[in-house]
mmCIF file of N, CA and C and ligand atoms in Angstrom:
data_model
loop_
_atom_site.group_PDB
_atom_site.id
_atom_site.type_symbol
_atom_site.label_atom_id
_atom_site.label_comp_id
_atom_site.label_asym_id
_atom_site.label_seq_id
_atom_site.Cartn_x
_atom_site.Cartn_y
_atom_site.Cartn_z
ATOM 1 N N UNK A 628 87.735 87.480 113.279
ATOM 2 C CA UNK A 628 86.873 88.441 113.968
ATOM 3 C C UNK A 628 86.356 89.498 112.986
ATOM 4 N N UNK A 629 85.082 89.771 113.014
ATOM 5 C CA UNK A 629 84.510 90.733 112.069
ATOM 6 C C UNK A 629 84.881 92.166 112.460
ATOM 7 N N UNK A 630 84.719 93.082 111.503
ATOM 8 C CA UNK A 630 84.966 94.492 111.787
ATOM 9 C C UNK A 630 84.088 94.985 112.929
ATOM 10 N N UNK A 631 82.853 94.462 112.949
ATOM 11 C CA UNK A 631 81.932 94.877 114.005
ATOM 12 C C UNK A 631 82.474 94.437 115.367
ATOM 13 N N UNK A 632 82.909 93.165 115.444
ATOM 14 C CA UNK A 632 83.457 92.660 116.707
ATOM 15 C C UNK A 632 84.703 93.436 117.129
ATOM 16 N N UNK A 633 85.553 93.741 116.139
ATOM 17 C CA UNK A 633 86.779 94.487 116.438
ATOM 18 C C UNK A 633 86.458 95.874 117.001
ATOM 19 N N UNK A 634 85.459 96.514 116.395
ATOM 20 C CA UNK A 634 85.072 97.847 116.851
ATOM 21 C C UNK A 634 84.458 97.786 118.245
ATOM 22 N N UNK A 635 83.605 96.784 118.463
ATOM 23 C CA UNK A 635 83.004 96.595 119.786
ATOM 24 C C UNK A 635 84.117 96.401 120.822
ATOM 25 N N UNK A 636 85.097 95.592 120.458
ATOM 26 C CA UNK A 636 86.209 95.337 121.376
ATOM 27 C C UNK A 636 86.987 96.612 121.692
ATOM 28 N N UNK A 637 87.188 97.418 120.647
ATOM 29 C CA UNK A 637 87.892 98.692 120.841
ATOM 30 C C UNK A 637 87.164 99.587 121.832
ATOM 31 N N UNK A 638 85.834 99.637 121.686
ATOM 32 C CA UNK A 638 85.039 100.470 122.591
ATOM 33 C C UNK A 638 85.104 99.925 124.017
ATOM 34 N N UNK A 639 84.998 98.596 124.124
ATOM 35 C CA UNK A 639 85.002 97.991 125.458
ATOM 36 C C UNK A 639 86.354 98.163 126.152
ATOM 37 N N UNK A 640 87.426 98.097 125.357
ATOM 38 C CA UNK A 640 88.764 98.304 125.933
ATOM 39 C C UNK A 640 88.906 99.707 126.515
ATOM 40 N N UNK A 641 88.167 100.671 125.923
ATOM 41 C CA UNK A 641 88.200 102.036 126.436
ATOM 42 C C UNK A 641 87.186 102.253 127.543
ATOM 43 N N UNK A 642 86.530 101.174 127.966
ATOM 44 C CA UNK A 642 85.612 101.265 129.093
ATOM 45 C C UNK A 642 84.186 101.620 128.735
ATOM 46 N N UNK A 643 83.831 101.514 127.423
ATOM 47 C CA UNK A 643 82.456 101.820 127.024
ATOM 48 C C UNK A 643 81.645 100.535 126.949
ATOM 49 N N UNK A 644 80.444 100.568 127.511
ATOM 50 C CA UNK A 644 79.586 99.410 127.458
ATOM 51 C C UNK A 644 78.877 99.402 126.105
ATOM 52 N N UNK A 645 78.960 98.299 125.399
ATOM 53 C CA UNK A 645 78.312 98.224 124.088
ATOM 54 C C UNK A 645 77.012 97.434 124.210
ATOM 55 N N UNK A 646 75.921 98.187 124.264
ATOM 56 C CA UNK A 646 74.587 97.582 124.358
ATOM 57 C C UNK A 646 74.184 97.043 122.991
ATOM 58 N N UNK A 647 73.083 96.291 122.961
ATOM 59 C CA UNK A 647 72.580 95.769 121.679
ATOM 60 C C UNK A 647 72.265 96.913 120.722
ATOM 61 N N UNK A 648 71.726 98.019 121.260
ATOM 62 C CA UNK A 648 71.402 99.173 120.415
ATOM 63 C C UNK A 648 72.662 99.770 119.804
ATOM 64 N N UNK A 649 73.692 99.952 120.632
ATOM 65 C CA UNK A 649 74.947 100.499 120.122
ATOM 66 C C UNK A 649 75.537 99.597 119.048
ATOM 67 N N UNK A 650 75.417 98.299 119.289
ATOM 68 C CA UNK A 650 75.942 97.360 118.309
ATOM 69 C C UNK A 650 75.208 97.488 116.974
ATOM 70 N N UNK A 651 73.894 97.704 117.039
ATOM 71 C CA UNK A 651 73.101 97.905 115.816
ATOM 72 C C UNK A 651 73.635 99.118 115.051
ATOM 73 N N UNK A 652 73.937 100.182 115.772
ATOM 74 C CA UNK A 652 74.455 101.399 115.132
ATOM 75 C C UNK A 652 75.809 101.109 114.481
ATOM 76 N N UNK A 653 76.671 100.404 115.205
ATOM 77 C CA UNK A 653 78.002 100.069 114.669
ATOM 78 C C UNK A 653 77.859 99.222 113.405
ATOM 79 N N UNK A 654 76.946 98.256 113.432
ATOM 80 C CA UNK A 654 76.722 97.413 112.240
ATOM 81 C C UNK A 654 76.270 98.254 111.055
ATOM 82 N N UNK A 655 75.349 99.174 111.315
ATOM 83 C CA UNK A 655 74.832 100.021 110.231
ATOM 84 C C UNK A 655 75.939 100.904 109.668
ATOM 85 N N UNK A 656 76.750 101.460 110.553
ATOM 86 C CA UNK A 656 77.832 102.356 110.140
ATOM 87 C C UNK A 656 78.853 101.603 109.279
ATOM 88 N N UNK A 657 79.266 100.439 109.731
ATOM 89 C CA UNK A 657 80.320 99.705 109.017
ATOM 90 C C UNK A 657 79.821 99.145 107.690
ATOM 91 N N UNK A 658 78.490 99.039 107.543
ATOM 92 C CA UNK A 658 77.935 98.524 106.291
ATOM 93 C C UNK A 658 77.733 99.624 105.249
ATOM 94 N N UNK A 659 77.883 100.878 105.653
ATOM 95 C CA UNK A 659 77.646 101.980 104.730
ATOM 96 C C UNK A 659 78.765 102.090 103.708
ATOM 97 N N UNK A 660 78.414 102.423 102.465
ATOM 98 C CA UNK A 660 79.455 102.693 101.483
ATOM 99 C C UNK A 660 80.027 104.095 101.681
ATOM 100 N N UNK A 661 81.222 104.285 101.239
ATOM 101 C CA UNK A 661 81.931 105.580 101.201
ATOM 102 C C UNK A 661 81.591 106.581 102.307
ATOM 103 N N UNK A 662 80.499 107.302 102.167
ATOM 104 C CA UNK A 662 80.157 108.272 103.203
ATOM 105 C C UNK A 662 78.653 108.363 103.367
ATOM 106 N N UNK A 663 78.230 108.851 104.517
ATOM 107 C CA UNK A 663 76.814 108.793 104.875
ATOM 108 C C UNK A 663 76.518 109.847 105.927
ATOM 109 N N UNK A 664 75.241 110.115 106.113
ATOM 110 C CA UNK A 664 74.844 111.088 107.127
ATOM 111 C C UNK A 664 74.221 110.353 108.318
ATOM 112 N N UNK A 665 74.012 111.083 109.400
ATOM 113 C CA UNK A 665 73.348 110.474 110.564
ATOM 114 C C UNK A 665 71.939 110.023 110.177
ATOM 115 N N UNK A 666 71.299 110.782 109.273
ATOM 116 C CA UNK A 666 69.960 110.393 108.818
ATOM 117 C C UNK A 666 69.966 109.006 108.176
ATOM 118 N N UNK A 667 71.015 108.713 107.407
ATOM 119 C CA UNK A 667 71.124 107.380 106.811
ATOM 120 C C UNK A 667 71.166 106.314 107.902
ATOM 121 N N UNK A 668 71.933 106.578 108.945
ATOM 122 C CA UNK A 668 72.051 105.614 110.040
ATOM 123 C C UNK A 668 70.713 105.486 110.776
ATOM 124 N N UNK A 669 70.052 106.627 110.992
ATOM 125 C CA UNK A 669 68.754 106.609 111.677
ATOM 126 C C UNK A 669 67.739 105.770 110.911
ATOM 127 N N UNK A 670 67.759 105.902 109.586
ATOM 128 C CA UNK A 670 66.832 105.135 108.742
ATOM 129 C C UNK A 670 67.053 103.632 108.888
ATOM 130 N N UNK A 671 68.309 103.246 109.082
ATOM 131 C CA UNK A 671 68.620 101.819 109.138
ATOM 132 C C UNK A 671 68.545 101.236 110.536
ATOM 133 N N UNK A 672 68.367 102.097 111.504
ATOM 134 C CA UNK A 672 68.318 101.607 112.887
ATOM 135 C C UNK A 672 67.059 102.153 113.563
ATOM 136 N N UNK A 673 65.935 101.954 112.908
ATOM 137 C CA UNK A 673 64.683 102.547 113.381
ATOM 138 C C UNK A 673 64.311 102.148 114.807
ATOM 139 N N UNK A 674 64.723 100.939 115.211
ATOM 140 C CA UNK A 674 64.366 100.471 116.553
ATOM 141 C C UNK A 674 65.220 101.139 117.639
ATOM 142 N N UNK A 675 66.290 101.817 117.204
ATOM 143 C CA UNK A 675 67.215 102.420 118.162
ATOM 144 C C UNK A 675 66.842 103.886 118.362
ATOM 145 N N UNK A 676 66.865 104.320 119.600
ATOM 146 C CA UNK A 676 66.525 105.707 119.911
ATOM 147 C C UNK A 676 67.484 106.684 119.260
ATOM 148 N N UNK A 677 66.933 107.843 118.868
ATOM 149 C CA UNK A 677 67.709 108.886 118.203
ATOM 150 C C UNK A 677 68.934 109.313 119.036
ATOM 151 N N UNK A 678 68.716 109.495 120.328
ATOM 152 C CA UNK A 678 69.806 109.951 121.203
ATOM 153 C C UNK A 678 70.934 108.927 121.229
ATOM 154 N N UNK A 679 70.566 107.650 121.232
ATOM 155 C CA UNK A 679 71.580 106.589 121.242
ATOM 156 C C UNK A 679 72.398 106.624 119.952
ATOM 157 N N UNK A 680 71.715 106.848 118.824
ATOM 158 C CA UNK A 680 72.426 106.932 117.544
ATOM 159 C C UNK A 680 73.417 108.094 117.583
ATOM 160 N N UNK A 681 72.956 109.267 118.026
ATOM 161 C CA UNK A 681 73.840 110.434 118.069
ATOM 162 C C UNK A 681 75.002 110.226 119.039
ATOM 163 N N UNK A 682 74.707 109.647 120.209
ATOM 164 C CA UNK A 682 75.780 109.403 121.192
ATOM 165 C C UNK A 682 76.796 108.407 120.654
ATOM 166 N N UNK A 683 76.296 107.371 119.978
ATOM 167 C CA UNK A 683 77.209 106.361 119.442
ATOM 168 C C UNK A 683 78.068 106.946 118.321
ATOM 169 N N UNK A 684 77.477 107.803 117.486
ATOM 170 C CA UNK A 684 78.255 108.437 116.425
ATOM 171 C C UNK A 684 79.362 109.307 117.020
ATOM 172 N N UNK A 685 79.035 110.008 118.099
ATOM 173 C CA UNK A 685 80.037 110.845 118.761
ATOM 174 C C UNK A 685 81.183 109.983 119.292
ATOM 175 N N UNK A 686 80.805 108.880 119.911
ATOM 176 C CA UNK A 686 81.794 107.953 120.460
ATOM 177 C C UNK A 686 82.695 107.394 119.344
ATOM 178 N N UNK A 687 82.085 106.992 118.244
ATOM 179 C CA UNK A 687 82.852 106.431 117.135
ATOM 180 C C UNK A 687 83.780 107.488 116.522
ATOM 181 N N UNK A 688 83.331 108.736 116.543
ATOM 182 C CA UNK A 688 84.173 109.829 116.055
ATOM 183 C C UNK A 688 85.357 110.032 116.997
ATOM 184 N N UNK A 689 85.069 110.073 118.301
ATOM 185 C CA UNK A 689 86.128 110.279 119.292
ATOM 186 C C UNK A 689 87.179 109.172 119.229
ATOM 187 N N UNK A 690 86.752 107.961 118.906
ATOM 188 C CA UNK A 690 87.687 106.828 118.870
ATOM 189 C C UNK A 690 88.299 106.628 117.483
ATOM 190 N N UNK A 691 88.042 107.595 116.576
ATOM 191 C CA UNK A 691 88.594 107.515 115.214
ATOM 192 C C UNK A 691 88.148 106.279 114.440
ATOM 193 N N UNK A 692 86.945 105.791 114.737
ATOM 194 C CA UNK A 692 86.367 104.720 113.917
ATOM 195 C C UNK A 692 85.742 105.350 112.674
ATOM 196 N N UNK A 693 85.162 106.525 112.858
ATOM 197 C CA UNK A 693 84.661 107.291 111.723
ATOM 198 C C UNK A 693 85.253 108.695 111.781
ATOM 199 N N UNK A 694 85.273 109.351 110.619
ATOM 200 C CA UNK A 694 85.664 110.755 110.578
ATOM 201 C C UNK A 694 84.509 111.540 109.978
ATOM 202 N N UNK A 695 84.537 112.833 110.163
ATOM 203 C CA UNK A 695 83.467 113.677 109.652
ATOM 204 C C UNK A 695 83.951 114.423 108.417
ATOM 205 N N UNK A 696 83.073 114.539 107.445
ATOM 206 C CA UNK A 696 83.377 115.279 106.220
ATOM 207 C C UNK A 696 82.336 116.373 106.080
ATOM 208 N N UNK A 697 82.799 117.612 105.985
ATOM 209 C CA UNK A 697 81.871 118.725 105.839
ATOM 210 C C UNK A 697 81.696 119.033 104.357
ATOM 211 N N UNK A 698 80.483 118.848 103.859
ATOM 212 C CA UNK A 698 80.209 119.178 102.464
ATOM 213 C C UNK A 698 80.016 120.681 102.336
ATOM 214 N N UNK A 699 80.152 121.152 101.103
ATOM 215 C CA UNK A 699 80.111 122.595 100.870
ATOM 216 C C UNK A 699 78.756 123.202 101.216
ATOM 217 N N UNK A 700 77.697 122.394 101.112
ATOM 218 C CA UNK A 700 76.367 122.910 101.440
ATOM 219 C C UNK A 700 76.095 122.877 102.939
ATOM 220 N N UNK A 701 77.096 122.500 103.721
ATOM 221 C CA UNK A 701 76.951 122.508 105.169
ATOM 222 C C UNK A 701 76.552 121.154 105.740
ATOM 223 N N UNK A 702 76.236 120.194 104.883
ATOM 224 C CA UNK A 702 75.848 118.873 105.366
ATOM 225 C C UNK A 702 77.059 118.144 105.939
ATOM 226 N N UNK A 703 76.853 117.551 107.084
ATOM 227 C CA UNK A 703 77.928 116.809 107.728
ATOM 228 C C UNK A 703 77.775 115.325 107.407
ATOM 229 N N UNK A 704 78.790 114.776 106.793
ATOM 230 C CA UNK A 704 78.779 113.359 106.470
ATOM 231 C C UNK A 704 79.788 112.634 107.348
ATOM 232 N N UNK A 705 79.621 111.324 107.417
ATOM 233 C CA UNK A 705 80.581 110.495 108.153
ATOM 234 C C UNK A 705 81.178 109.501 107.188
ATOM 235 N N UNK A 706 82.334 108.969 107.584
ATOM 236 C CA UNK A 706 83.050 108.052 106.727
ATOM 237 C C UNK A 706 83.843 107.129 107.649
ATOM 238 N N UNK A 707 83.814 105.840 107.345
ATOM 239 C CA UNK A 707 84.597 104.905 108.146
ATOM 240 C C UNK A 707 86.065 105.193 107.878
ATOM 241 N N UNK A 708 86.852 105.294 108.927
ATOM 242 C CA UNK A 708 88.227 105.734 108.767
ATOM 243 C C UNK A 708 89.165 104.943 109.650
ATOM 244 N N UNK A 709 90.259 104.511 109.068
ATOM 245 C CA UNK A 709 91.261 103.829 109.880
ATOM 246 C C UNK A 709 92.491 104.702 110.036
ATOM 247 N N UNK A 710 92.445 105.905 109.460
ATOM 248 C CA UNK A 710 93.601 106.790 109.517
ATOM 249 C C UNK A 710 93.599 107.611 110.797
ATOM 250 N N UNK A 711 94.728 108.173 111.076
ATOM 251 C CA UNK A 711 94.803 109.144 112.148
ATOM 252 C C UNK A 711 94.387 110.495 111.589
ATOM 253 N N UNK A 712 95.138 111.534 111.918
ATOM 254 C CA UNK A 712 94.815 112.878 111.462
ATOM 255 C C UNK A 712 94.878 112.972 109.936
ATOM 256 N N UNK A 713 93.796 113.412 109.330
ATOM 257 C CA UNK A 713 93.773 113.559 107.873
ATOM 258 C C UNK A 713 92.670 114.531 107.473
ATOM 259 N N UNK A 714 92.642 114.857 106.202
ATOM 260 C CA UNK A 714 91.617 115.764 105.672
ATOM 261 C C UNK A 714 90.998 115.144 104.430
ATOM 262 N N UNK A 715 90.082 115.878 103.803
ATOM 263 C CA UNK A 715 89.374 115.328 102.641
ATOM 264 C C UNK A 715 89.340 116.308 101.482
ATOM 265 N N UNK A 716 89.247 115.730 100.284
ATOM 266 C CA UNK A 716 88.816 116.511 99.126
ATOM 267 C C UNK A 716 87.459 115.949 98.714
ATOM 268 N N UNK A 717 86.548 116.864 98.410
ATOM 269 C CA UNK A 717 85.175 116.490 98.074
ATOM 270 C C UNK A 717 84.881 116.959 96.653
ATOM 271 N N UNK A 718 84.342 116.060 95.826
ATOM 272 C CA UNK A 718 83.967 116.452 94.476
ATOM 273 C C UNK A 718 82.600 117.128 94.510
ATOM 274 N N UNK A 719 82.557 118.353 93.978
ATOM 275 C CA UNK A 719 81.304 119.123 93.953
ATOM 276 C C UNK A 719 80.246 118.475 93.083
ATOM 277 N N UNK A 720 80.675 117.716 92.081
ATOM 278 C CA UNK A 720 79.700 117.177 91.136
ATOM 279 C C UNK A 720 79.138 115.833 91.570
ATOM 280 N N UNK A 721 80.008 114.883 91.896
ATOM 281 C CA UNK A 721 79.502 113.542 92.192
ATOM 282 C C UNK A 721 79.538 113.208 93.679
ATOM 283 N N UNK A 722 80.121 114.084 94.479
ATOM 284 C CA UNK A 722 80.136 113.857 95.911
ATOM 285 C C UNK A 722 81.185 112.854 96.374
ATOM 286 N N UNK A 723 82.069 112.473 95.448
ATOM 287 C CA UNK A 723 83.139 111.542 95.828
ATOM 288 C C UNK A 723 84.049 112.203 96.863
ATOM 289 N N UNK A 724 84.538 111.405 97.794
ATOM 290 C CA UNK A 724 85.406 111.918 98.857
ATOM 291 C C UNK A 724 86.704 111.120 98.877
ATOM 292 N N UNK A 725 87.823 111.811 98.943
ATOM 293 C CA UNK A 725 89.117 111.142 99.108
ATOM 294 C C UNK A 725 89.805 111.732 100.335
ATOM 295 N N UNK A 726 90.624 110.918 100.968
ATOM 296 C CA UNK A 726 91.405 111.407 102.109
ATOM 297 C C UNK A 726 92.725 111.968 101.635
ATOM 298 N N UNK A 727 93.243 112.933 102.352
ATOM 299 C CA UNK A 727 94.652 113.257 102.167
ATOM 300 C C UNK A 727 95.294 113.501 103.525
ATOM 301 N N UNK A 728 96.539 113.107 103.632
ATOM 302 C CA UNK A 728 97.190 113.136 104.943
ATOM 303 C C UNK A 728 98.264 114.211 105.041
ATOM 304 N N UNK A 729 98.584 114.814 103.887
ATOM 305 C CA UNK A 729 99.565 115.896 103.959
ATOM 306 C C UNK A 729 98.889 117.091 104.605
ATOM 307 N N UNK A 730 99.286 117.379 105.797
ATOM 308 C CA UNK A 730 98.662 118.470 106.527
ATOM 309 C C UNK A 730 99.769 119.360 107.038
ATOM 310 N N UNK A 731 100.111 120.353 106.213
ATOM 311 C CA UNK A 731 101.260 121.180 106.541
ATOM 312 C C UNK A 731 100.801 122.538 107.063
ATOM 313 N N UNK A 732 100.114 122.526 108.179
ATOM 314 C CA UNK A 732 99.580 123.789 108.687
ATOM 315 C C UNK A 732 100.256 124.220 109.996
ATOM 316 N N UNK A 733 101.358 123.570 110.344
ATOM 317 C CA UNK A 733 101.957 123.877 111.655
ATOM 318 C C UNK A 733 102.389 125.342 111.770
ATOM 319 N N UNK A 734 102.921 125.922 110.671
ATOM 320 C CA UNK A 734 103.336 127.328 110.717
ATOM 321 C C UNK A 734 102.117 128.232 110.898
ATOM 322 N N UNK A 735 101.041 127.890 110.181
ATOM 323 C CA UNK A 735 99.802 128.654 110.279
ATOM 324 C C UNK A 735 99.246 128.599 111.704
ATOM 325 N N UNK A 736 99.257 127.409 112.279
ATOM 326 C CA UNK A 736 98.745 127.229 113.632
ATOM 327 C C UNK A 736 99.576 128.050 114.634
ATOM 328 N N UNK A 737 100.880 128.058 114.435
ATOM 329 C CA UNK A 737 101.762 128.831 115.308
ATOM 330 C C UNK A 737 101.449 130.327 115.206
ATOM 331 N N UNK A 738 101.304 130.816 113.976
ATOM 332 C CA UNK A 738 100.980 132.227 113.767
ATOM 333 C C UNK A 738 99.627 132.585 114.378
ATOM 334 N N UNK A 739 98.689 131.700 114.164
ATOM 335 C CA UNK A 739 97.327 131.905 114.665
ATOM 336 C C UNK A 739 97.340 131.993 116.187
ATOM 337 N N UNK A 740 98.092 131.100 116.800
ATOM 338 C CA UNK A 740 98.206 131.067 118.239
ATOM 339 C C UNK A 740 98.821 132.370 118.761
ATOM 340 N N UNK A 741 99.856 132.839 118.066
ATOM 341 C CA UNK A 741 100.527 134.076 118.463
ATOM 342 C C UNK A 741 99.586 135.270 118.296
ATOM 343 N N UNK A 742 98.884 135.307 117.171
ATOM 344 C CA UNK A 742 98.023 136.447 116.848
ATOM 345 C C UNK A 742 96.805 136.540 117.756
ATOM 346 N N UNK A 743 96.299 135.411 118.189
ATOM 347 C CA UNK A 743 95.039 135.421 118.945
ATOM 348 C C UNK A 743 95.225 135.116 120.425
ATOM 349 N N UNK A 744 96.429 134.674 120.790
ATOM 350 C CA UNK A 744 96.696 134.222 122.150
ATOM 351 C C UNK A 744 95.796 133.046 122.551
ATOM 352 N N UNK A 745 95.428 132.258 121.585
ATOM 353 C CA UNK A 745 94.712 131.009 121.850
ATOM 354 C C UNK A 745 95.717 129.871 121.797
ATOM 355 N N UNK A 746 95.447 128.853 122.583
ATOM 356 C CA UNK A 746 96.176 127.619 122.385
ATOM 357 C C UNK A 746 95.366 126.813 121.371
ATOM 358 N N UNK A 747 95.883 126.672 120.167
ATOM 359 C CA UNK A 747 95.124 126.017 119.092
ATOM 360 C C UNK A 747 95.220 124.500 119.263
ATOM 361 N N UNK A 748 94.076 123.863 119.433
ATOM 362 C CA UNK A 748 94.078 122.412 119.712
ATOM 363 C C UNK A 748 93.515 121.564 118.581
ATOM 364 N N UNK A 749 92.974 122.222 117.583
ATOM 365 C CA UNK A 749 92.430 121.450 116.463
ATOM 366 C C UNK A 749 92.187 122.346 115.278
ATOM 367 N N UNK A 750 91.982 121.739 114.139
ATOM 368 C CA UNK A 750 91.638 122.505 112.945
ATOM 369 C C UNK A 750 90.855 121.631 111.995
ATOM 370 N N UNK A 751 90.242 122.274 111.026
ATOM 371 C CA UNK A 751 89.376 121.591 110.072
ATOM 372 C C UNK A 751 89.758 122.086 108.697
ATOM 373 N N UNK A 752 89.975 121.162 107.797
ATOM 374 C CA UNK A 752 90.366 121.559 106.445
ATOM 375 C C UNK A 752 89.784 120.593 105.432
ATOM 376 N N UNK A 753 88.980 121.096 104.508
ATOM 377 C CA UNK A 753 88.473 120.262 103.416
ATOM 378 C C UNK A 753 88.776 120.988 102.105
ATOM 379 N N UNK A 754 89.021 120.225 101.058
ATOM 380 C CA UNK A 754 89.182 120.814 99.736
ATOM 381 C C UNK A 754 87.967 120.466 98.897
ATOM 382 N N UNK A 755 87.501 121.418 98.068
ATOM 383 C CA UNK A 755 86.347 121.175 97.201
ATOM 384 C C UNK A 755 86.738 121.399 95.753
ATOM 385 N N UNK A 756 86.277 120.519 94.899
ATOM 386 C CA UNK A 756 86.610 120.685 93.493
ATOM 387 C C UNK A 756 85.906 119.640 92.659
ATOM 388 N N UNK A 757 86.524 119.272 91.550
ATOM 389 C CA UNK A 757 85.939 118.265 90.672
ATOM 390 C C UNK A 757 86.939 117.139 90.476
ATOM 391 N N UNK A 758 86.485 115.917 90.675
ATOM 392 C CA UNK A 758 87.380 114.769 90.564
ATOM 393 C C UNK A 758 87.746 114.520 89.105
ATOM 394 N N UNK A 759 88.731 113.660 88.864
ATOM 395 C CA UNK A 759 89.205 113.446 87.494
ATOM 396 C C UNK A 759 88.109 112.854 86.609
ATOM 397 N N UNK A 760 87.267 111.967 87.160
ATOM 398 C CA UNK A 760 86.179 111.386 86.368
ATOM 399 C C UNK A 760 85.207 112.459 85.898
ATOM 400 N N UNK A 761 84.837 113.349 86.803
ATOM 401 C CA UNK A 761 83.884 114.394 86.449
ATOM 402 C C UNK A 761 84.496 115.364 85.451
ATOM 403 N N UNK A 762 85.789 115.654 85.589
ATOM 404 C CA UNK A 762 86.442 116.540 84.628
ATOM 405 C C UNK A 762 86.509 115.873 83.269
ATOM 406 N N UNK A 763 86.828 114.568 83.248
ATOM 407 C CA UNK A 763 86.924 113.839 81.977
ATOM 408 C C UNK A 763 85.573 113.826 81.267
ATOM 409 N N UNK A 764 84.498 113.788 82.041
ATOM 410 C CA UNK A 764 83.154 113.715 81.456
ATOM 411 C C UNK A 764 82.736 115.029 80.820
ATOM 412 N N UNK A 765 83.438 116.103 81.107
ATOM 413 C CA UNK A 765 83.024 117.404 80.570
ATOM 414 C C UNK A 765 84.089 118.031 79.679
ATOM 415 N N UNK A 766 84.984 117.197 79.111
ATOM 416 C CA UNK A 766 85.982 117.714 78.167
ATOM 417 C C UNK A 766 85.241 118.248 76.938
ATOM 418 N N UNK A 767 85.579 119.460 76.479
ATOM 419 C CA UNK A 767 84.913 120.003 75.292
ATOM 420 C C UNK A 767 85.065 119.061 74.097
ATOM 421 N N UNK A 768 84.013 118.907 73.286
ATOM 422 C CA UNK A 768 83.977 117.956 72.184
ATOM 423 C C UNK A 768 85.157 118.121 71.228
ATOM 424 N N UNK A 769 85.537 119.359 70.944
ATOM 425 C CA UNK A 769 86.594 119.623 69.971
ATOM 426 C C UNK A 769 87.951 119.086 70.438
ATOM 427 N N UNK A 770 88.077 118.853 71.743
ATOM 428 C CA UNK A 770 89.378 118.414 72.255
ATOM 429 C C UNK A 770 89.431 116.910 72.511
ATOM 430 N N UNK A 771 88.347 116.216 72.217
ATOM 431 C CA UNK A 771 88.345 114.773 72.399
ATOM 432 C C UNK A 771 89.151 114.099 71.301
ATOM 433 N N UNK A 772 89.750 112.975 71.664
ATOM 434 C CA UNK A 772 90.530 112.226 70.668
ATOM 435 C C UNK A 772 89.615 111.793 69.533
ATOM 436 N N UNK A 773 90.088 111.879 68.303
ATOM 437 C CA UNK A 773 89.234 111.495 67.176
ATOM 438 C C UNK A 773 88.873 110.011 67.234
ATOM 439 N N UNK A 774 87.650 109.708 66.889
ATOM 440 C CA UNK A 774 87.204 108.312 66.846
ATOM 441 C C UNK A 774 86.938 107.710 68.218
ATOM 442 N N UNK A 775 87.193 108.470 69.306
ATOM 443 C CA UNK A 775 87.107 107.977 70.658
ATOM 444 C C UNK A 775 85.723 107.492 71.003
HETATM 445 ZN ZN1 ZN B 356 88.241 110.976 106.697
HETATM 446 ZN ZN1 ZN B 357 83.321 113.740 90.726
HETATM 447 ZN ZN1 ZN B 358 95.439 118.778 109.610
#
């Protein structure tokens, strides 16, 4: 069974009807490399209505088929994800994204809840920096191995 079929099945098991248009969106999403924006999906599914694309992306997010990555410039990207709760580190230079699952914010959430009298139900955390490849590419010349 293909990833597309598996995803369609997952949606149907949750009681969502998967129309041909929705299936087109799912195919486009699963074919994307690393991360992408809704605009990328819209470009690849021109025959599908904009509202359907946005609704399907929301559905895929709710079902943890994709996760959202917030870039530092405010752009929201999506990424196919098989993980549960996790966060990302984003490289400022090349835009590479990695997941991380260590999420040790329970004490913070407890304090926040106490301080604000809110019941905290979610949080968002991304790290921004430079990946090892980008750092390696900018090592000062004097510190490079001789003859390298
Ligand atoms: Zn993710
Ligand atoms: Zn990088
Ligand atoms: Zn977390």
